[in-house]
Amino acid sequence: MTQKTQRSTVGQLPTPETESSPVAVVLTRLAWTLWLGSIAALTAFLFRGRPWELPGVTVDGLTVIMWLTVTFFSAIVHSYSRRYLAGSKTAEAFFGRVFAFTLVVMVLVAADHFLLFGAAWLGMGLVMAGLIGTLSAWPQAQAAATLARRYFLASTAALSAALLALWIGTGATTVSGVTAAAESTPLVVAAAGALVLAAMIQSALLPFQSWLLSSMTAPTPASALMHAGFVNAGGVLLVRFGGVVTIEPAVMLAVVALGAVSALGGKLLKTVQTDVKGELGCSTVGQMGFMLMQAGLGFFGAAITHLILHGFYKAYQFLSAGGVVSQQSPTKSNTARLTGPAEAALIILTAIAGGALFAGLTGKGTKLDGGLLLVLIVVLTVLHAAREVTTRPALPASVRYVGVPLVALPAIALYAGVYRAIEGLLPVAAPPIELTIIHGIVAVAFLGAYLAIESGRYKRSERLYVFLLNATQPPTDTQLTTTEEYNEY
């Protein structure tokens, strides 16, 4: 019997013979021009010290921050796509949609009038559904686009109901007007609940993750823009209507609980994924849960900081996804190591030091209020990052024992600085949330579930595995199951 000794290799994709279309070139340059204009707008706002108020539009700190972020992501995606889609029949339509998406988001974050805000929210969803279904020859891509469009229309319906309730309840037709006039009445509280629902659908929080996990047929640059910019709209919505969402403590508590469920659920869903883009999608579900928790605690600056940093991370992860796919079988050399007592102590001490440093630099968590839970999130984040590094088999002991705190603590200091800068620019500032027994129960349950996941105890349950596997399965008509369905070479 003979054995196959030749190793299979994956060849390079053929180089397209055609150059980028003139549309791609022009729109890429315009995208970078918008980014430079956003830098100028931020600089002017810092010197001016107050927002520009125009009919139906308000350019404030949140506006210029999001302009700068979204235009940068868009410009990167434009530049990346010139090579990625060179020679594709759908290139010009793709670039047109990406640029249109950029403009719609810029309008959304500046919109003050209800009609303009609602129209931009709807337009943003429809354009993103078009990007998901860019490849018209793939029935699966069209099915995914149809599914996403239904979710986005549902999100728009929830937002429209909220805006209508706010108009009836306060008489205001602008975001700034309703913030000043909102009172804790049943109609306004119902509007706050509808706003939270719209944010959850748009940000693909549980149980609305299906549209996101079905969108993997989209071109990779579209996925990058989706995860880096589109899903963040839920956080922007809650911050923009912060005066409404914070009016009832029960709503804020519900936001914390819903965010905690999605944060843990996304982490669990990720463990049963077998492909890179699927893992990134589930990770986004979890990260948006953390973002919602921060908003529910009243730390809007932390929520915006989280979604911006998450956007940078996810854009990089998607655009470099092809380079991390390993074409080899797992071996002992690339299998994660078990954590020893010394390493466990290092991880715990680094996490506690990171939380203490964040509290000292920001002043959060130094009193008996919601800041304690924010510091807890920081501690868990450092704990996870430190554990990921120390269990890598290729790292020498000196890097694990010395490098981890030397990298983690400056990173926390940088995060605290960015957080304070963004917090100072936001137009809405919520008072510290008073902790209740329910907050304590949520925190204990969250911490216990998090540690159970990190320790791997959940793997003992076959029912849980099957449940998670089913929860991550998108509708069958949106899945590409054979190479022949998507291999165009």
Coordinates of C-alpha atoms in Angstrom, one line a residue:
M1 CA 0.0 0.0 0.0
T2 CA 1.4 3.4 -0.9
Q3 CA 0.9 6.5 1.1
K4 CA 0.5 10.0 -0.3
T5 CA 3.5 12.0 0.7
Q6 CA 3.1 15.1 -1.4
R7 CA 1.7 18.1 0.5
S8 CA -1.3 19.9 -0.8
T9 CA -0.8 23.6 -1.3
V10 CA -3.1 26.5 -2.0
G11 CA -2.1 28.5 -5.0
Q12 CA -2.4 32.3 -5.5
L13 CA -5.5 33.7 -6.9
P14 CA -5.0 34.8 -10.5
T15 CA -4.1 38.5 -11.0
P16 CA -7.0 40.4 -12.6
E17 CA -6.1 41.7 -16.1
T18 CA -8.2 44.8 -15.8
E19 CA -7.4 47.9 -13.7
S20 CA -9.8 49.4 -11.2
S21 CA -12.7 51.1 -12.8
P22 CA -12.8 54.9 -12.9
V23 CA -15.8 54.8 -10.5
A24 CA -13.7 52.9 -7.9
V25 CA -10.8 55.4 -8.3
V26 CA -13.0 58.5 -8.0
L27 CA -15.1 57.2 -5.0
T28 CA -11.9 56.1 -3.2
R29 CA -10.5 59.5 -3.5
L30 CA -13.7 61.1 -2.3
A31 CA -13.8 58.8 0.7
W32 CA -10.4 59.9 1.8
T33 CA -11.4 63.5 1.1
L34 CA -14.4 63.0 3.5
W35 CA -12.0 61.6 6.1
L36 CA -9.8 64.7 5.8
G37 CA -12.9 66.9 6.0
S38 CA -13.9 65.0 9.2
I39 CA -10.5 65.8 10.7
A40 CA -11.1 69.5 9.9
A41 CA -14.6 69.3 11.4
L42 CA -13.3 67.8 14.6
T43 CA -10.6 70.4 14.8
A44 CA -13.0 73.3 14.2
F45 CA -15.4 71.9 16.8
L46 CA -12.6 71.7 19.4
F47 CA -11.8 75.4 18.8
R48 CA -15.4 76.4 18.6
G49 CA -16.4 74.6 21.8
R50 CA -20.1 74.3 20.9
P51 CA -22.1 72.5 18.2
W52 CA -23.4 73.9 14.9
E53 CA -27.2 73.9 14.8
L54 CA -28.8 74.0 11.4
P55 CA -32.4 73.2 10.3
G56 CA -32.9 69.5 11.1
V57 CA -29.2 69.0 11.7
T58 CA -26.9 69.3 14.7
V59 CA -23.1 68.9 14.4
D60 CA -21.9 68.2 17.9
G61 CA -19.2 66.1 19.5
L62 CA -20.8 62.8 18.8
T63 CA -21.3 63.8 15.2
V64 CA -17.7 64.7 14.5
I65 CA -16.4 61.6 16.4
M66 CA -18.5 59.3 14.3
W67 CA -17.8 61.2 11.1
L68 CA -14.1 60.7 11.7
T69 CA -14.5 57.0 12.5
V70 CA -16.9 56.0 9.7
T71 CA -15.1 57.9 6.9
F72 CA -11.8 56.3 8.0
F73 CA -13.3 52.8 7.8
S74 CA -15.0 53.6 4.5
A75 CA -11.8 54.9 3.0
I76 CA -9.9 51.8 4.1
V77 CA -12.6 49.6 2.6
H78 CA -12.6 51.6 -0.6
S79 CA -8.8 51.2 -1.0
Y80 CA -8.8 47.5 -0.1
S81 CA -11.7 46.8 -2.5
R82 CA -9.9 48.3 -5.5
R83 CA -7.6 45.2 -5.5
Y84 CA -10.1 42.8 -4.0
L85 CA -12.8 43.5 -6.7
A86 CA -10.6 44.4 -9.6
G87 CA -12.1 42.8 -12.7
S88 CA -15.4 42.0 -11.0
K89 CA -18.6 42.7 -12.8
T90 CA -20.2 44.0 -9.6
A91 CA -17.3 46.3 -8.7
E92 CA -18.9 49.6 -9.7
A93 CA -22.2 48.7 -8.0
F94 CA -20.3 47.7 -4.9
F95 CA -18.3 50.9 -4.7
G96 CA -21.5 53.0 -5.3
R97 CA -23.2 51.2 -2.3
V98 CA -20.2 51.6 0.0
F99 CA -20.0 55.3 -0.7
A100 CA -23.7 55.7 -0.4
F101 CA -23.6 53.9 3.0
T102 CA -20.9 56.3 4.1
L103 CA -23.0 59.4 3.2
V104 CA -26.1 57.9 4.8
V105 CA -24.3 57.2 8.1
M106 CA -22.9 60.7 8.1
V107 CA -26.4 62.1 7.7
L108 CA -27.7 59.8 10.5
V109 CA -25.2 60.9 13.2
A110 CA -25.9 64.6 12.4
A111 CA -29.7 64.3 12.0
D112 CA -31.8 66.1 14.6
H113 CA -35.3 66.1 13.1
F114 CA -37.2 62.8 13.5
L115 CA -38.0 62.5 9.8
L116 CA -34.4 62.9 8.7
F117 CA -33.2 60.5 11.4
G118 CA -35.8 57.9 10.6
A119 CA -35.1 58.2 6.8
A120 CA -31.3 57.8 7.3
W121 CA -31.8 54.8 9.6
L122 CA -34.0 53.1 6.9
G123 CA -31.6 54.1 4.1
M124 CA -28.6 52.7 6.1
G125 CA -30.3 49.3 6.4
L126 CA -31.4 49.1 2.8
V127 CA -27.9 50.0 1.5
M128 CA -26.3 47.4 3.8
A129 CA -28.8 44.7 2.6
G130 CA -27.7 45.6 -0.9
L131 CA -24.1 45.1 0.0
I132 CA -24.9 41.7 1.5
G133 CA -26.5 40.7 -1.8
T134 CA -23.8 42.2 -4.0
L135 CA -23.4 38.9 -5.9
S136 CA -26.6 38.7 -7.8
A137 CA -25.6 35.3 -9.3
W138 CA -25.6 33.6 -5.9
P139 CA -29.1 32.6 -4.7
Q140 CA -27.6 32.3 -1.2
A141 CA -26.4 35.9 -1.2
Q142 CA -29.8 37.1 -2.4
A143 CA -31.5 35.1 0.4
A144 CA -29.2 36.5 3.0
A145 CA -29.9 40.0 1.7
T146 CA -33.7 39.4 1.9
L147 CA -33.4 38.1 5.4
A148 CA -31.2 41.1 6.5
R149 CA -33.7 43.5 4.8
R150 CA -36.5 42.1 6.9
Y151 CA -34.6 42.6 10.1
F152 CA -33.7 46.1 9.2
L153 CA -37.3 47.0 8.3
A154 CA -38.3 45.6 11.7
S155 CA -35.7 47.8 13.3
T156 CA -37.0 50.8 11.4
A157 CA -40.5 50.0 12.5
A158 CA -39.5 49.9 16.1
L159 CA -37.7 53.2 15.7
S160 CA -40.7 54.7 13.9
A161 CA -43.0 53.6 16.8
A162 CA -40.6 55.2 19.3
L163 CA -40.4 58.5 17.4
L164 CA -44.2 58.6 17.0
A165 CA -44.7 57.9 20.7
L166 CA -42.1 60.7 21.6
W167 CA -43.9 63.1 19.3
I168 CA -47.3 62.4 20.9
G169 CA -45.9 62.3 24.4
T170 CA -43.7 65.4 24.3
G171 CA -44.8 67.4 21.3
A172 CA -41.2 67.6 20.1
T173 CA -40.1 66.6 16.6
T174 CA -36.3 66.8 17.1
V175 CA -33.8 64.8 19.1
S176 CA -32.7 67.9 21.0
G177 CA -36.2 68.9 21.7
V178 CA -37.4 65.6 23.1
T179 CA -34.3 65.4 25.3
A180 CA -35.3 68.6 27.0
A181 CA -39.0 67.8 27.2
A182 CA -39.1 64.1 28.0
E183 CA -40.7 63.1 31.3
S184 CA -41.2 59.7 32.8
T185 CA -44.7 58.9 31.5
P186 CA -45.9 55.5 30.2
L187 CA -45.7 56.7 26.6
V188 CA -42.1 57.9 26.9
V189 CA -41.1 54.7 28.7
A190 CA -42.6 52.7 26.0
A191 CA -40.7 54.8 23.5
A192 CA -37.5 54.1 25.4
G193 CA -38.2 50.3 25.1
A194 CA -38.8 50.6 21.4
L195 CA -35.5 52.4 21.0
V196 CA -33.7 49.6 22.8
L197 CA -35.4 47.1 20.6
A198 CA -34.3 48.9 17.5
A199 CA -30.8 49.1 18.7
M200 CA -30.7 45.4 19.6
I201 CA -31.9 44.4 16.1
Q202 CA -29.5 46.7 14.3
S203 CA -26.5 45.6 16.5
A204 CA -27.4 41.8 16.0
L205 CA -27.8 41.2 19.8
L206 CA -29.4 38.0 20.9
P207 CA -31.9 36.8 19.8
F208 CA -31.5 38.9 16.6
Q209 CA -28.1 37.5 15.5
S210 CA -29.5 35.4 12.6
W211 CA -29.2 38.2 10.0
L212 CA -25.5 38.8 10.9
L213 CA -24.6 35.1 10.8
S214 CA -26.4 34.8 7.5
S215 CA -24.5 37.6 5.9
M216 CA -21.2 35.7 5.4
T217 CA -21.9 35.5 1.6
A218 CA -21.2 39.2 1.4
P219 CA -17.8 40.3 0.0
T220 CA -15.2 40.5 2.8
P221 CA -14.8 44.3 2.5
A222 CA -18.6 44.5 3.0
S223 CA -18.3 42.3 6.1
A224 CA -15.6 44.6 7.4
L225 CA -17.8 47.7 7.0
M226 CA -20.7 45.9 8.5
H227 CA -18.9 44.8 11.6
A228 CA -16.9 47.9 12.0
G229 CA -19.6 50.5 11.3
F230 CA -23.1 49.2 10.7
V231 CA -23.7 47.2 13.9
N232 CA -22.4 50.2 15.9
A233 CA -25.5 52.1 15.0
G234 CA -27.3 50.6 17.9
G235 CA -24.9 52.2 20.4
V236 CA -25.1 55.6 18.5
L237 CA -29.0 55.4 18.7
L238 CA -28.9 54.9 22.5
V239 CA -26.4 57.7 23.1
R240 CA -28.3 60.1 20.8
F241 CA -31.5 59.4 22.7
G242 CA -29.8 59.2 26.0
G243 CA -32.2 61.7 27.5
V244 CA -35.1 59.3 26.8
V245 CA -33.4 56.0 27.7
T246 CA -32.1 57.2 31.1
I247 CA -35.4 58.6 32.2
E248 CA -36.6 55.3 33.8
P249 CA -34.1 53.3 35.9
A250 CA -36.0 50.1 35.0
V251 CA -35.2 50.6 31.4
M252 CA -31.5 51.1 32.1
L253 CA -31.5 47.9 34.2
A254 CA -33.1 46.0 31.4
V255 CA -30.4 47.3 29.0
V256 CA -27.7 46.0 31.3
A257 CA -29.3 42.6 31.6
L258 CA -29.9 42.3 27.9
G259 CA -26.3 43.3 27.2
A260 CA -25.0 40.8 29.7
V261 CA -27.0 37.9 28.0
S262 CA -25.7 38.9 24.6
A263 CA -22.1 39.3 25.8
L264 CA -22.1 35.8 27.3
G265 CA -24.2 34.3 24.5
G266 CA -21.9 35.6 21.8
K267 CA -18.9 34.2 23.6
L268 CA -20.6 30.8 23.8
L269 CA -21.7 30.8 20.2
K270 CA -18.2 31.5 19.1
T271 CA -16.9 28.3 20.7
V272 CA -18.9 26.1 18.2
Q273 CA -17.9 27.9 15.0
T274 CA -15.6 26.2 12.5
D275 CA -14.9 29.0 10.1
V276 CA -13.0 32.3 10.6
K277 CA -15.8 34.7 9.5
G278 CA -18.4 32.8 11.6
E279 CA -16.2 33.2 14.7
L280 CA -15.8 36.9 14.0
G281 CA -19.6 37.3 13.6
C282 CA -20.3 35.6 17.0
S283 CA -17.6 37.7 18.5
T284 CA -19.4 40.8 17.3
V285 CA -22.6 39.7 18.9
G286 CA -20.7 39.4 22.2
Q287 CA -18.9 42.7 21.9
M288 CA -22.1 44.6 21.1
G289 CA -23.5 43.0 24.3
F290 CA -20.6 44.6 26.2
M291 CA -21.3 47.9 24.5
L292 CA -25.0 47.7 25.5
M293 CA -24.0 47.0 29.1
Q294 CA -21.9 50.1 29.3
A295 CA -24.7 52.2 27.8
G296 CA -27.1 50.6 30.4
L297 CA -24.8 51.7 33.2
G298 CA -25.0 55.2 31.9
F299 CA -21.4 55.4 30.7
F300 CA -22.1 56.6 27.1
G301 CA -18.5 57.6 26.7
A302 CA -17.4 54.1 27.4
A303 CA -20.0 52.7 25.0
I304 CA -18.8 55.0 22.2
T305 CA -15.2 54.2 22.9
H306 CA -15.9 50.5 22.9
L307 CA -17.7 50.6 19.6
I308 CA -14.9 52.7 18.0
L309 CA -12.1 50.4 19.2
H310 CA -14.2 47.3 18.3
G311 CA -14.6 48.8 14.8
F312 CA -10.9 49.1 14.3
Y313 CA -10.3 45.6 15.6
K314 CA -13.0 44.0 13.5
A315 CA -12.1 45.9 10.3
Y316 CA -8.6 44.6 10.6
Q317 CA -9.7 41.1 11.4
F318 CA -12.0 40.8 8.4
L319 CA -9.7 42.4 5.9
S320 CA -6.9 40.1 7.1
A321 CA -9.1 37.0 7.5
G322 CA -7.6 35.2 4.5
G323 CA -4.1 35.4 6.0
V324 CA -5.0 33.6 9.2
V325 CA -6.5 30.5 7.7
S326 CA -4.0 27.8 8.4
Q327 CA -3.6 25.0 5.8
Q328 CA -2.2 22.5 8.3
S329 CA -3.4 20.1 11.0
P330 CA -3.2 21.0 14.6
T331 CA 0.0 19.8 16.3
K332 CA 1.3 20.0 19.8
S333 CA 3.4 23.0 18.9
N334 CA 0.4 25.1 18.1
T335 CA -2.1 23.8 20.7
A336 CA -2.9 26.1 23.6
R337 CA -1.1 25.3 26.8
L338 CA -2.7 24.7 30.1
T339 CA -2.4 27.5 32.7
G340 CA -0.2 26.7 35.6
P341 CA -0.5 28.2 39.2
A342 CA 2.2 30.9 38.5
E343 CA 0.6 31.9 35.3
A344 CA -2.9 32.0 36.8
A345 CA -1.6 34.3 39.5
L346 CA 0.0 36.5 36.9
I347 CA -3.2 36.7 34.9
I348 CA -5.3 37.6 38.0
L349 CA -2.9 40.2 39.3
T350 CA -2.6 41.8 35.9
A351 CA -6.4 42.0 35.6
I352 CA -6.8 43.5 39.0
A353 CA -4.0 46.0 38.3
G354 CA -5.6 47.0 35.0
G355 CA -8.9 47.6 36.8
A356 CA -7.3 49.7 39.5
L357 CA -5.4 51.7 36.9
F358 CA -8.5 52.4 34.9
A359 CA -10.4 53.5 38.1
G360 CA -7.5 55.7 39.1
L361 CA -7.3 57.5 35.7
T362 CA -11.0 57.9 35.1
G363 CA -12.4 58.2 38.7
K364 CA -14.9 55.4 37.9
G365 CA -15.4 52.6 40.4
T366 CA -14.1 54.6 43.3
K367 CA -17.7 55.0 44.7
L368 CA -20.5 52.6 45.3
D369 CA -22.3 53.1 42.0
G370 CA -22.4 51.8 38.5
G371 CA -18.7 52.6 38.0
L372 CA -17.9 49.4 39.9
L373 CA -19.5 47.3 37.2
L374 CA -17.7 49.2 34.5
V375 CA -14.4 48.5 36.3
L376 CA -15.5 44.8 36.5
I377 CA -15.9 44.8 32.7
V378 CA -12.3 46.2 32.4
V379 CA -11.0 43.6 34.7
L380 CA -12.6 40.8 32.8
T381 CA -11.3 42.2 29.5
V382 CA -7.7 42.3 30.8
L383 CA -8.2 38.8 32.3
H384 CA -9.2 37.4 28.9
A385 CA -6.4 39.1 27.0
A386 CA -3.8 38.1 29.5
R387 CA -5.0 34.5 29.4
E388 CA -4.9 34.4 25.6
V389 CA -1.3 35.5 25.6
T390 CA 0.0 33.4 28.4
T391 CA -1.4 30.2 27.0
R392 CA 0.3 30.6 23.6
P393 CA 2.9 27.8 23.3
A394 CA 5.3 29.7 21.1
L395 CA 6.0 32.5 23.6
P396 CA 9.0 32.2 25.9
A397 CA 8.6 32.4 29.6
S398 CA 10.2 35.9 29.8
V399 CA 7.5 37.2 27.5
R400 CA 4.7 35.6 29.4
Y401 CA 5.8 36.7 32.8
V402 CA 7.2 40.2 32.0
G403 CA 5.7 41.2 28.7
V404 CA 2.0 40.6 29.6
P405 CA 1.7 43.3 32.3
L406 CA 4.1 45.6 30.4
V407 CA 1.7 45.6 27.5
A408 CA -1.6 45.3 29.2
L409 CA -1.2 48.2 31.7
P410 CA -0.1 50.8 29.1
A411 CA -3.0 49.6 26.9
I412 CA -5.4 50.2 29.7
A413 CA -3.9 53.7 30.3
L414 CA -4.4 54.5 26.7
Y415 CA -7.9 53.2 26.7
A416 CA -8.7 55.4 29.8
G417 CA -7.3 58.5 28.0
V418 CA -9.4 57.9 24.9
Y419 CA -12.4 57.2 27.0
R420 CA -12.1 60.5 28.9
A421 CA -11.5 62.4 25.7
I422 CA -14.6 61.0 24.1
E423 CA -16.7 61.4 27.2
G424 CA -15.8 65.1 27.2
L425 CA -17.1 65.6 23.7
L426 CA -20.4 63.8 24.0
P427 CA -23.5 66.0 24.3
V428 CA -25.3 63.7 26.8
A429 CA -23.9 62.9 30.2
A430 CA -25.9 60.5 32.4
P431 CA -25.6 60.6 36.2
P432 CA -23.9 57.6 37.9
I433 CA -26.3 54.7 38.2
E434 CA -27.2 53.8 41.8
L435 CA -26.5 50.1 42.4
T436 CA -29.5 47.9 43.5
I437 CA -29.8 44.3 44.6
I438 CA -30.8 43.4 41.0
H439 CA -27.6 44.9 39.7
G440 CA -25.7 42.8 42.2
I441 CA -27.5 39.7 41.1
V442 CA -26.8 40.4 37.4
A443 CA -23.2 41.1 38.2
V444 CA -22.7 37.9 40.2
A445 CA -24.5 35.8 37.6
F446 CA -22.5 37.4 34.8
L447 CA -19.2 36.8 36.6
G448 CA -20.1 33.2 37.4
A449 CA -21.1 32.4 33.9
Y450 CA -18.0 34.1 32.5
L451 CA -15.7 32.1 34.7
A452 CA -17.6 28.9 33.8
I453 CA -17.1 29.6 30.2
E454 CA -13.4 30.4 30.6
S455 CA -12.8 27.2 32.6
G456 CA -14.6 25.2 29.9
R457 CA -17.1 23.6 32.2
Y458 CA -19.9 24.2 29.7
K459 CA -18.3 21.7 27.4
R460 CA -19.6 18.9 29.6
S461 CA -23.2 19.4 28.5
E462 CA -24.1 17.8 25.1
R463 CA -27.5 19.5 25.2
L464 CA -25.8 22.9 25.5
Y465 CA -23.5 22.1 22.6
V466 CA -26.4 21.1 20.4
F467 CA -28.4 24.3 21.4
L468 CA -25.4 26.5 20.6
L469 CA -24.8 24.8 17.3
N470 CA -28.5 25.2 16.3
A471 CA -28.4 28.9 17.4
T472 CA -25.5 29.6 15.1
Q473 CA -27.0 27.9 12.0
P474 CA -28.4 30.5 9.6
P475 CA -31.3 29.5 7.3
T476 CA -30.2 26.9 4.8
D477 CA -31.0 29.0 1.8
T478 CA -28.3 31.5 2.8
Q479 CA -25.5 28.9 3.1
L480 CA -22.9 28.0 0.5
T481 CA -22.2 24.3 1.1
T482 CA -20.0 23.2 -1.9
T483 CA -16.9 24.8 -3.5
E484 CA -18.6 24.7 -6.9
E485 CA -21.2 27.2 -5.7
Y486 CA -18.7 30.0 -4.9
N487 CA -15.4 29.2 -6.7
E488 CA -15.3 31.5 -9.8
Y489 CA -11.9 30.3 -11.0

